Coordinates of C-alpha atoms in Angstrom, one line a residue:
Chain Q
M1 CA 0.0 0.0 0.0
D2 CA 2.8 2.4 0.9
S3 CA 5.4 0.7 -1.2
A4 CA 5.9 3.8 -3.4
L5 CA 7.2 5.6 -0.4
I6 CA 9.7 3.0 0.7
P7 CA 13.3 3.5 -0.5
R8 CA 14.5 1.4 -3.5
G9 CA 16.2 -1.9 -2.9
V10 CA 15.2 -2.4 0.7
K11 CA 12.5 -4.6 2.3
R12 CA 10.1 -3.4 5.0
C13 CA 7.5 -5.2 7.1
P14 CA 3.9 -5.2 6.1
L15 CA 2.0 -1.9 6.7
W16 CA -0.4 -3.5 9.2
Q17 CA 2.5 -4.7 11.3
F18 CA 4.1 -1.3 11.2
L19 CA 0.9 0.5 12.1
L20 CA 0.3 -1.9 15.0
F21 CA 3.8 -1.1 16.3
I22 CA 3.2 2.6 16.0
S23 CA -0.1 2.3 17.7
V24 CA 1.4 0.6 20.8
V25 CA 4.1 3.2 21.1
G26 CA 1.6 5.9 20.2
A27 CA -0.5 5.0 23.3
V28 CA 2.5 5.6 25.5
L29 CA 3.1 8.9 23.7
L30 CA -0.5 10.0 24.3
W31 CA -0.1 9.2 28.0
G32 CA 2.9 11.5 28.1
V33 CA 1.0 14.2 26.2
Y34 CA -1.8 14.0 28.7
A35 CA 0.6 14.5 31.6
M36 CA 2.3 17.3 29.7
L37 CA -1.1 19.0 29.2
L38 CA -1.8 18.6 32.9
C39 CA 1.4 20.5 33.7
W40 CA 0.6 23.2 31.2
I41 CA -3.1 23.6 32.2
K42 CA -2.9 23.0 35.9
G43 CA 0.6 24.1 36.5
L44 CA 3.8 22.7 38.0
N45 CA 2.0 21.7 41.1
Q46 CA 1.5 18.4 39.2
T47 CA 5.1 17.6 40.0
N48 CA 6.7 16.7 43.3
M49 CA 9.2 19.6 43.1
N50 CA 9.7 21.3 46.5
D51 CA 12.1 23.6 48.3
Y52 CA 14.9 21.1 48.1
Y53 CA 14.2 19.9 44.5
G54 CA 13.8 22.9 42.2
F55 CA 14.5 20.6 39.3
A56 CA 12.0 17.9 38.3
I57 CA 13.2 14.5 37.2
W58 CA 12.8 15.6 33.6
I59 CA 15.7 18.0 34.0
W60 CA 18.0 15.0 34.5
A61 CA 16.4 13.5 31.3
D62 CA 17.0 16.8 29.5
L63 CA 20.7 16.8 30.4
A64 CA 21.0 13.1 29.6
V65 CA 19.5 13.4 26.1
I66 CA 21.6 16.4 25.3
A67 CA 24.7 14.4 26.4
V68 CA 23.9 11.3 24.4
G69 CA 22.7 13.5 21.5
G70 CA 26.2 14.8 21.3
G71 CA 26.9 11.9 18.9
A72 CA 25.4 14.0 16.2
F73 CA 27.8 16.9 16.4
F74 CA 30.9 14.8 17.0
T75 CA 30.1 12.4 14.2
G76 CA 29.4 15.4 12.0
L77 CA 32.7 16.9 13.0
L78 CA 34.5 13.7 12.1
T79 CA 32.7 13.2 8.8
Y80 CA 32.4 16.7 7.4
I81 CA 35.4 18.5 8.9
F82 CA 38.0 15.7 9.4
G83 CA 36.8 13.9 6.3
K84 CA 36.3 10.4 7.8
D85 CA 34.4 9.1 4.8
E86 CA 33.8 5.7 6.5
L87 CA 31.3 7.4 8.8
K88 CA 29.0 8.3 5.9
S89 CA 27.4 4.9 6.5
I90 CA 26.2 6.1 9.9
I91 CA 26.1 9.9 9.7
N92 CA 22.4 10.1 8.7
Y93 CA 21.4 8.0 11.6
A94 CA 23.6 10.0 14.0
V95 CA 21.8 13.2 12.7
L96 CA 18.4 11.6 13.2
I97 CA 19.2 10.5 16.7
G98 CA 20.6 14.0 17.5
F99 CA 17.4 15.5 16.0
I100 CA 15.3 13.4 18.3
C101 CA 17.4 14.1 21.3
Y102 CA 17.5 17.8 20.8
S103 CA 13.8 18.2 19.9
S104 CA 13.1 16.1 23.1
A105 CA 15.3 18.4 25.1
L106 CA 13.4 21.5 23.8
L107 CA 10.1 19.8 24.5
I108 CA 11.2 19.0 28.1
L109 CA 12.2 22.7 28.5
A110 CA 8.8 23.7 27.1
Y111 CA 7.0 22.0 29.9
D112 CA 9.6 22.8 32.5
I113 CA 9.2 26.5 32.1
G114 CA 5.5 25.9 32.9
Q115 CA 4.4 28.8 30.7
P116 CA 5.7 27.9 27.2
L117 CA 4.0 30.9 25.6
R118 CA 6.6 33.0 27.3
G119 CA 9.5 30.9 26.1
W120 CA 10.7 33.6 23.8
F121 CA 11.4 35.9 26.7
I122 CA 14.8 34.2 27.1
F123 CA 15.8 35.5 23.7
W124 CA 14.3 38.9 23.8
H125 CA 14.9 39.8 27.5
A126 CA 18.2 37.9 27.7
N127 CA 20.2 37.8 31.0
V128 CA 23.6 38.0 29.5
H129 CA 25.3 36.9 32.8
S130 CA 23.5 33.6 32.8
M131 CA 25.0 30.3 31.6
L132 CA 21.5 29.0 31.1
T133 CA 20.8 31.9 28.6
E134 CA 23.8 30.7 26.7
V135 CA 22.4 27.1 26.8
A136 CA 19.0 28.3 25.5
F137 CA 20.7 30.2 22.7
C138 CA 23.0 27.4 21.6
L139 CA 20.4 24.7 22.1
S140 CA 17.8 26.4 19.9
C141 CA 20.3 27.3 17.2
Y142 CA 21.8 23.8 17.3
F143 CA 18.4 22.3 16.9
G144 CA 18.1 24.5 13.8
V145 CA 21.4 23.1 12.6
L146 CA 20.1 19.5 13.2
T147 CA 16.9 20.3 11.3
I148 CA 18.9 21.6 8.4
E149 CA 21.0 18.4 8.5
F150 CA 17.8 16.3 8.7
I151 CA 15.9 18.1 5.8
P152 CA 18.0 16.6 3.0
L153 CA 17.2 13.1 4.3
I154 CA 13.5 13.8 4.2
L155 CA 13.9 15.3 0.7
E156 CA 15.5 12.1 -0.5
N157 CA 12.3 10.2 0.1
R158 CA 11.5 8.5 -3.3
Q159 CA 8.4 10.6 -4.0
I160 CA 9.7 13.9 -2.7
D161 CA 13.0 13.5 -4.6
R162 CA 11.0 13.3 -7.9
V163 CA 10.2 17.0 -7.5
P164 CA 13.1 18.8 -9.2
F165 CA 13.3 21.7 -6.8
F166 CA 13.5 19.4 -3.7
H167 CA 16.0 17.2 -5.5
H168 CA 18.3 20.2 -6.2
L169 CA 17.7 21.6 -2.7
S170 CA 18.8 18.4 -1.1
H171 CA 21.9 18.3 -3.3
N172 CA 22.8 21.9 -2.6
M173 CA 22.4 21.4 1.2
H174 CA 24.7 18.3 1.0
E175 CA 27.3 20.5 -0.8
I176 CA 27.6 23.0 2.0
M177 CA 26.9 20.7 4.9
A178 CA 30.4 21.2 6.2
V179 CA 29.5 24.9 7.0
F180 CA 26.4 23.8 8.9
A181 CA 28.3 21.0 10.7
A182 CA 31.0 23.5 11.7
T183 CA 28.4 25.9 13.1
G184 CA 26.9 22.9 14.9
V185 CA 30.2 22.1 16.5
F186 CA 30.7 25.7 17.7
L187 CA 27.1 25.7 19.2
S188 CA 27.5 22.3 20.8
F189 CA 30.7 23.1 22.4
F190 CA 29.1 26.1 24.2
H191 CA 25.8 24.6 25.2
Q192 CA 27.2 21.3 26.4
G193 CA 29.9 23.2 28.3
S194 CA 27.5 25.7 29.8
L195 CA 25.2 23.0 31.1
G196 CA 28.3 21.8 33.1
G197 CA 29.1 25.4 33.9
V198 CA 25.7 25.9 35.5
A199 CA 26.6 23.2 38.1
G200 CA 30.2 24.3 38.5
V201 CA 29.5 27.9 39.4
L202 CA 27.1 27.0 42.3
F203 CA 29.4 28.1 45.1
G204 CA 26.5 27.5 47.6
R205 CA 26.5 23.8 46.5
P206 CA 29.9 22.4 47.4
F207 CA 29.2 19.1 45.8
A208 CA 29.0 20.7 42.4
F209 CA 31.3 23.7 42.8
R210 CA 34.6 23.6 40.9
E211 CA 37.4 26.0 40.1
G212 CA 38.5 26.5 36.5
I213 CA 39.8 29.0 33.9
L214 CA 38.5 32.5 33.9
I215 CA 34.6 32.3 34.1
W216 CA 34.5 28.6 33.1
P217 CA 34.7 26.0 35.8
W218 CA 36.2 22.6 35.0
T219 CA 32.7 21.1 34.7
F220 CA 32.3 23.2 31.6
F221 CA 35.0 21.3 29.7
L222 CA 34.1 17.9 31.3
F223 CA 30.5 18.1 30.1
T224 CA 31.5 18.9 26.5
W225 CA 34.2 16.2 26.6
S226 CA 31.9 13.6 28.0
A227 CA 29.2 14.3 25.4
A228 CA 31.7 14.0 22.6
A229 CA 33.0 10.8 24.1
C230 CA 29.8 9.0 25.0
G231 CA 27.4 10.5 22.4
P232 CA 28.9 8.3 19.6
C233 CA 28.4 5.2 21.9
F234 CA 24.7 6.1 22.1
T235 CA 24.6 6.3 18.3
I236 CA 26.2 2.9 18.1
L237 CA 23.8 1.5 20.8
I238 CA 20.7 2.7 19.0
T239 CA 22.1 1.4 15.7
K240 CA 22.7 -2.0 17.3
I241 CA 19.2 -2.0 18.8
T242 CA 17.7 -1.1 15.4
E243 CA 19.7 -3.9 13.7
T244 CA 18.4 -6.3 16.3
V245 CA 14.8 -5.3 15.9
T246 CA 14.9 -5.3 12.1
R247 CA 17.1 -8.4 12.0
K248 CA 19.3 -6.7 9.4
K249 CA 22.8 -5.3 9.1
L250 CA 22.3 -1.6 8.5
V251 CA 25.7 -0.1 8.9
K252 CA 29.1 -1.3 7.8
D253 CA 31.4 -2.8 10.5
S254 CA 34.2 -0.4 9.5
A255 CA 32.0 2.6 10.4
I256 CA 31.0 1.1 13.7
E257 CA 34.6 0.1 14.6
L258 CA 36.0 3.5 13.6
L259 CA 33.4 5.4 15.7
A260 CA 33.9 3.0 18.6
K261 CA 37.7 3.4 18.5
I262 CA 37.5 7.2 18.5
S263 CA 34.9 7.1 21.2
G264 CA 37.0 4.7 23.3
W265 CA 40.0 7.1 23.2
M266 CA 37.7 10.1 24.0
I267 CA 36.2 8.2 27.0
L268 CA 39.7 7.2 28.2
T269 CA 41.0 10.8 28.1
Y270 CA 37.8 12.1 29.5
I271 CA 37.7 9.7 32.4
I272 CA 41.3 10.5 33.3
A273 CA 40.4 14.2 33.4
K274 CA 37.3 13.4 35.4
T275 CA 39.3 11.4 37.9
A276 CA 41.8 14.2 38.3
D277 CA 39.0 16.7 38.7
T278 CA 37.3 14.5 41.3
W279 CA 40.6 14.0 43.2
Y280 CA 41.4 17.7 43.3
W281 CA 37.9 18.5 44.3
A282 CA 37.9 15.9 47.1
T283 CA 41.4 16.8 48.4
V284 CA 41.6 20.6 47.9
T285 CA 38.4 22.3 46.9
A286 CA 35.9 20.6 49.3
P287 CA 38.3 20.7 52.3
S288 CA 38.9 24.4 51.7
M289 CA 35.1 24.8 52.3
G290 CA 35.2 22.7 55.5
Q291 CA 33.9 19.6 53.9
T292 CA 35.2 16.1 53.4
L293 CA 34.6 13.6 50.6
M294 CA 32.3 11.4 52.7
D295 CA 30.1 14.4 53.6
F296 CA 28.7 14.1 50.0
Y297 CA 27.9 10.5 50.1
S298 CA 25.5 8.7 52.5
N299 CA 24.2 5.2 53.3
N300 CA 20.8 5.9 51.6
P301 CA 19.9 3.8 48.6
L302 CA 20.6 6.5 46.0
Y303 CA 23.7 8.4 46.9
G304 CA 26.3 6.0 48.4
I305 CA 29.9 6.1 47.5
W306 CA 29.1 3.3 45.0
I307 CA 27.7 5.9 42.6
L308 CA 31.1 7.5 42.3
F309 CA 32.7 4.1 41.7
A310 CA 30.1 3.1 39.2
E311 CA 30.5 6.4 37.2
I312 CA 34.2 6.5 37.1
V313 CA 35.4 2.9 37.1
I314 CA 32.6 0.6 35.9
C315 CA 31.1 3.1 33.4
G316 CA 34.3 4.9 32.6
F317 CA 37.5 3.0 32.6
V318 CA 35.8 -0.4 31.7
P319 CA 34.2 0.8 28.4
A320 CA 37.3 2.8 27.5
A321 CA 39.4 -0.3 28.0
I322 CA 37.1 -2.3 25.8
L323 CA 36.8 0.2 23.0
I324 CA 40.4 1.1 22.6
T325 CA 41.4 -2.5 21.9
K326 CA 40.8 -4.0 18.5
K327 CA 39.8 -7.3 20.1
G328 CA 37.2 -5.5 22.3
R329 CA 35.7 -3.6 19.4
K330 CA 35.4 -6.7 17.2
N331 CA 33.7 -8.8 19.8
S332 CA 30.0 -8.2 19.5
V333 CA 29.2 -8.9 23.2
A334 CA 32.0 -6.7 24.4
L335 CA 31.0 -3.9 22.1
W336 CA 27.4 -4.1 23.4
I337 CA 28.6 -4.0 27.0
A338 CA 31.0 -1.1 26.4
V339 CA 28.5 1.2 24.6
I340 CA 25.8 0.4 27.3
L341 CA 28.2 1.2 30.1
A342 CA 29.4 4.4 28.4
V343 CA 25.8 5.6 28.0
V344 CA 24.9 4.7 31.6
G345 CA 28.1 6.4 32.8
V346 CA 27.2 9.8 31.2
C347 CA 23.6 9.5 32.4
I348 CA 24.9 8.8 36.0
N349 CA 27.2 11.9 35.6
R350 CA 24.2 14.1 34.7
W351 CA 22.2 12.5 37.5
V352 CA 24.6 13.3 40.2
M353 CA 25.3 16.8 38.8
V354 CA 21.6 17.6 38.8
L355 CA 19.9 15.6 41.6
Q356 CA 22.7 14.7 44.1
V357 CA 23.7 18.4 44.1
M358 CA 20.3 19.2 45.6
A359 CA 20.2 16.1 47.9
V360 CA 23.4 16.8 49.8
P361 CA 22.8 18.8 53.0
V362 CA 24.5 22.2 53.0
M363 CA 23.2 23.7 56.2
S364 CA 23.6 22.4 59.7
F365 CA 19.8 21.9 60.0
D366 CA 19.6 20.2 56.5
Y367 CA 19.1 16.5 55.9
W368 CA 19.6 14.2 52.9
A369 CA 16.6 15.0 50.8
M370 CA 15.2 12.1 48.9
Y371 CA 13.0 12.6 45.9
F372 CA 10.4 10.6 44.1
P373 CA 8.8 12.0 41.0
S374 CA 5.0 12.2 40.5
W375 CA 3.5 10.1 37.7
Q376 CA 3.1 13.2 35.6
E377 CA 6.9 13.7 35.7
I378 CA 7.5 10.0 34.9
A379 CA 5.0 10.2 32.0
T380 CA 6.5 13.4 30.6
T381 CA 10.0 11.9 30.9
I382 CA 9.0 8.7 29.0
L383 CA 7.2 10.9 26.4
P384 CA 10.4 11.7 24.4
V385 CA 11.3 8.0 24.4
A386 CA 8.0 7.1 22.7
Y387 CA 8.4 10.1 20.3
G388 CA 11.9 9.0 19.4
I389 CA 10.8 5.4 18.7
I390 CA 8.0 6.6 16.4
L391 CA 10.3 8.9 14.5
V392 CA 13.0 6.3 14.1
G393 CA 10.3 3.9 12.9
L394 CA 9.0 6.3 10.3
A395 CA 12.4 7.4 9.2
H396 CA 13.7 3.8 8.8
R397 CA 10.6 2.9 6.8
Y398 CA 10.3 5.8 4.4
L399 CA 13.7 7.5 4.3
P400 CA 17.1 6.3 3.0
V401 CA 18.7 6.6 6.5
F402 CA 21.2 3.8 5.9
P403 CA 22.9 4.3 2.6
D404 CA 24.6 0.9 2.7
E405 CA 21.5 -1.1 3.6
S406 CA 20.6 -2.4 0.1
E407 CA 24.3 -3.4 -0.4
L408 CA 24.4 -5.2 3.0
N409 CA 21.0 -6.9 2.5
P410 CA 20.6 -7.7 -1.2
I411 CA 17.1 -8.7 -2.1
E412 CA 16.6 -11.5 -4.5
T413 CA 13.4 -10.8 -6.4
L414 CA 12.0 -12.0 -9.7
P415 CA 12.2 -9.4 -12.5
A416 CA 8.4 -8.9 -12.5
E417 CA 8.3 -8.3 -8.7
E418 CA 11.2 -5.9 -9.0
E419 CA 9.4 -3.9 -11.6
E420 CA 6.3 -3.8 -9.4
T421 CA 8.4 -2.5 -6.5
V422 CA 10.5 0.0 -8.4
E423 CA 8.0 1.6 -10.6
P424 CA 6.4 4.7 -9.1
P425 CA 2.6 4.8 -8.8
V426 CA 2.1 7.3 -11.6
D427 CA 3.7 5.0 -14.1
L428 CA 1.6 2.1 -12.8
E429 CA -1.5 4.1 -13.5
Q430 CA -0.4 4.9 -17.0
E431 CA 0.3 1.2 -17.6
L432 CA -3.2 0.3 -16.3
K433 CA -5.0 2.6 -18.6
P434 CA -4.9 0.4 -21.8
A435 CA -6.2 -2.6 -19.8
E436 CA -9.0 -0.5 -18.4
A437 CA -10.0 0.6 -21.9
Chain D
M1 CA 17.2 41.5 21.8
F2 CA 18.5 44.1 19.4
P3 CA 20.6 47.3 20.1
F4 CA 17.4 49.4 19.6
S5 CA 15.6 47.5 22.5
F6 CA 15.2 49.6 25.6
E7 CA 17.0 47.1 27.8
W8 CA 20.1 47.0 25.5
I9 CA 23.4 48.2 27.0
W10 CA 26.5 48.8 25.0
D11 CA 28.9 46.6 27.0
M12 CA 31.0 43.5 26.2
D13 CA 28.5 41.1 27.8
H14 CA 25.7 42.1 25.4
V15 CA 27.9 42.4 22.4
V16 CA 29.5 38.9 22.9
F17 CA 26.3 37.1 24.0
M18 CA 23.9 38.6 21.4
G19 CA 26.7 38.8 18.8
G20 CA 27.2 35.1 19.1
L21 CA 23.5 34.4 18.6
W22 CA 23.3 36.6 15.5
Y23 CA 26.5 35.2 14.1
A24 CA 25.1 31.7 14.2
L25 CA 21.7 32.6 12.9
T26 CA 23.2 34.6 10.1
I27 CA 25.3 31.7 8.9
L28 CA 22.3 29.4 9.0
G29 CA 20.1 32.0 7.3
I30 CA 22.6 32.8 4.5
G31 CA 23.4 29.1 4.0
M32 CA 19.7 28.1 3.6
T33 CA 19.0 31.1 1.4
Y34 CA 21.9 30.2 -0.9
C35 CA 20.6 26.6 -1.1
I36 CA 17.0 27.6 -1.8
I37 CA 17.9 30.2 -4.5
K38 CA 20.4 27.8 -6.2
A39 CA 17.8 25.0 -6.1
A40 CA 15.2 27.2 -7.7
I41 CA 17.6 28.3 -10.4
D42 CA 18.8 24.7 -11.1
A43 CA 15.2 23.5 -11.2
C44 CA 14.2 26.2 -13.7
R45 CA 17.2 25.3 -15.9
G46 CA 16.4 21.6 -15.7
N47 CA 19.9 20.9 -14.6
D48 CA 19.9 17.3 -13.5
E49 CA 23.6 16.2 -13.7
H50 CA 24.1 15.2 -10.1
H51 CA 23.2 12.1 -8.3
H52 CA 23.6 11.3 -4.6

């Protein structure tokens, strides 16, 4: 029924199966939309935010998707600026994943501000001393870059590409994509960094506070570094999940291995820097404020010292050690473990830098503040996941996301069947006319 | 915010912050305008020599 829209030379599941899948995920999406509307209509009293927790759980999700979405800018940098042509096999998917992550991040911010109709205030009445203003500027502009990078992929749909203007537009955008990619790298550097900077400048929160260079605390650089290091792992992870679900090989091994290798070295250097930063903070910065390391960790279920070990050793050094070795990258199980650990690691980092910062007592009368989100927060946090799955499903079905898919999965069809699949519907109609007559 | 807005102040903070925003938006705007105009011209000329 929709075969005229499906890219040439690839096989897709029947339409009913696809629609059933979309319906199931769509139900989850609607649940999230309902919760989102509650937050907009009734207000942020729908959340469990309180005087201790000024950030809902979705702010962690926001920072996490921005971090893992960093795969788009870093893969774009490697492909368009450094000329790593092997990555052309995966760059479309990296852009799609980045687009989903950043649109999700903006969506989360839209319900976080509670009054989205006033969202433009941050651009017009900008507070030029705020790192969050910088984040808002760069995030919005970079979403524009990702949209521009995503548009050619949409225009390459079989039916849209037949329109000469769209065909040329797609080609022209590909030609100057390096300019857009470079702009994206510039914007990503600053918004990833400023998200870290927001935590690092909180001198009233000694768990987060860091020294640094000029106005930029060390967390500024660590956040950018970790996003560039772990973002590609998320791209690989989603690619592997997509390959498992579709039971097809979609990306060449050479592309995955190159991205995994670069990511491995980035994680290793990042985690060494993170260890040094943590060591200096624990032995110099925190004691200078009258605190010791163990003041920041407690015996409660969420914030024990285990979380630091999990972030740095298990989800830092372990994936780095796997990915920098050829044997580790080539072993499918090890690669899965490494990319999962790296993604979990960066999510733990954002978790502690958002939530543990607020949980740690800072006054003599304070206590360890635990937090459990309301169902509305959970639903709105799951909403972007459902939205992402639907968009991946639609893009995989109708757009040439994986340029090597037909080569990696050759279809053996009879000539008659091939003609039926390849011919556009207009031509079919023309062919039918004599028979009708 | 533009320099003609009432809350604008001619200091380094405003120039760097807002300048960075305009710089990025200008690049994206010029880039897309170039692509759209060139695509329109190519489509009118019937130029179809490229395949990707």
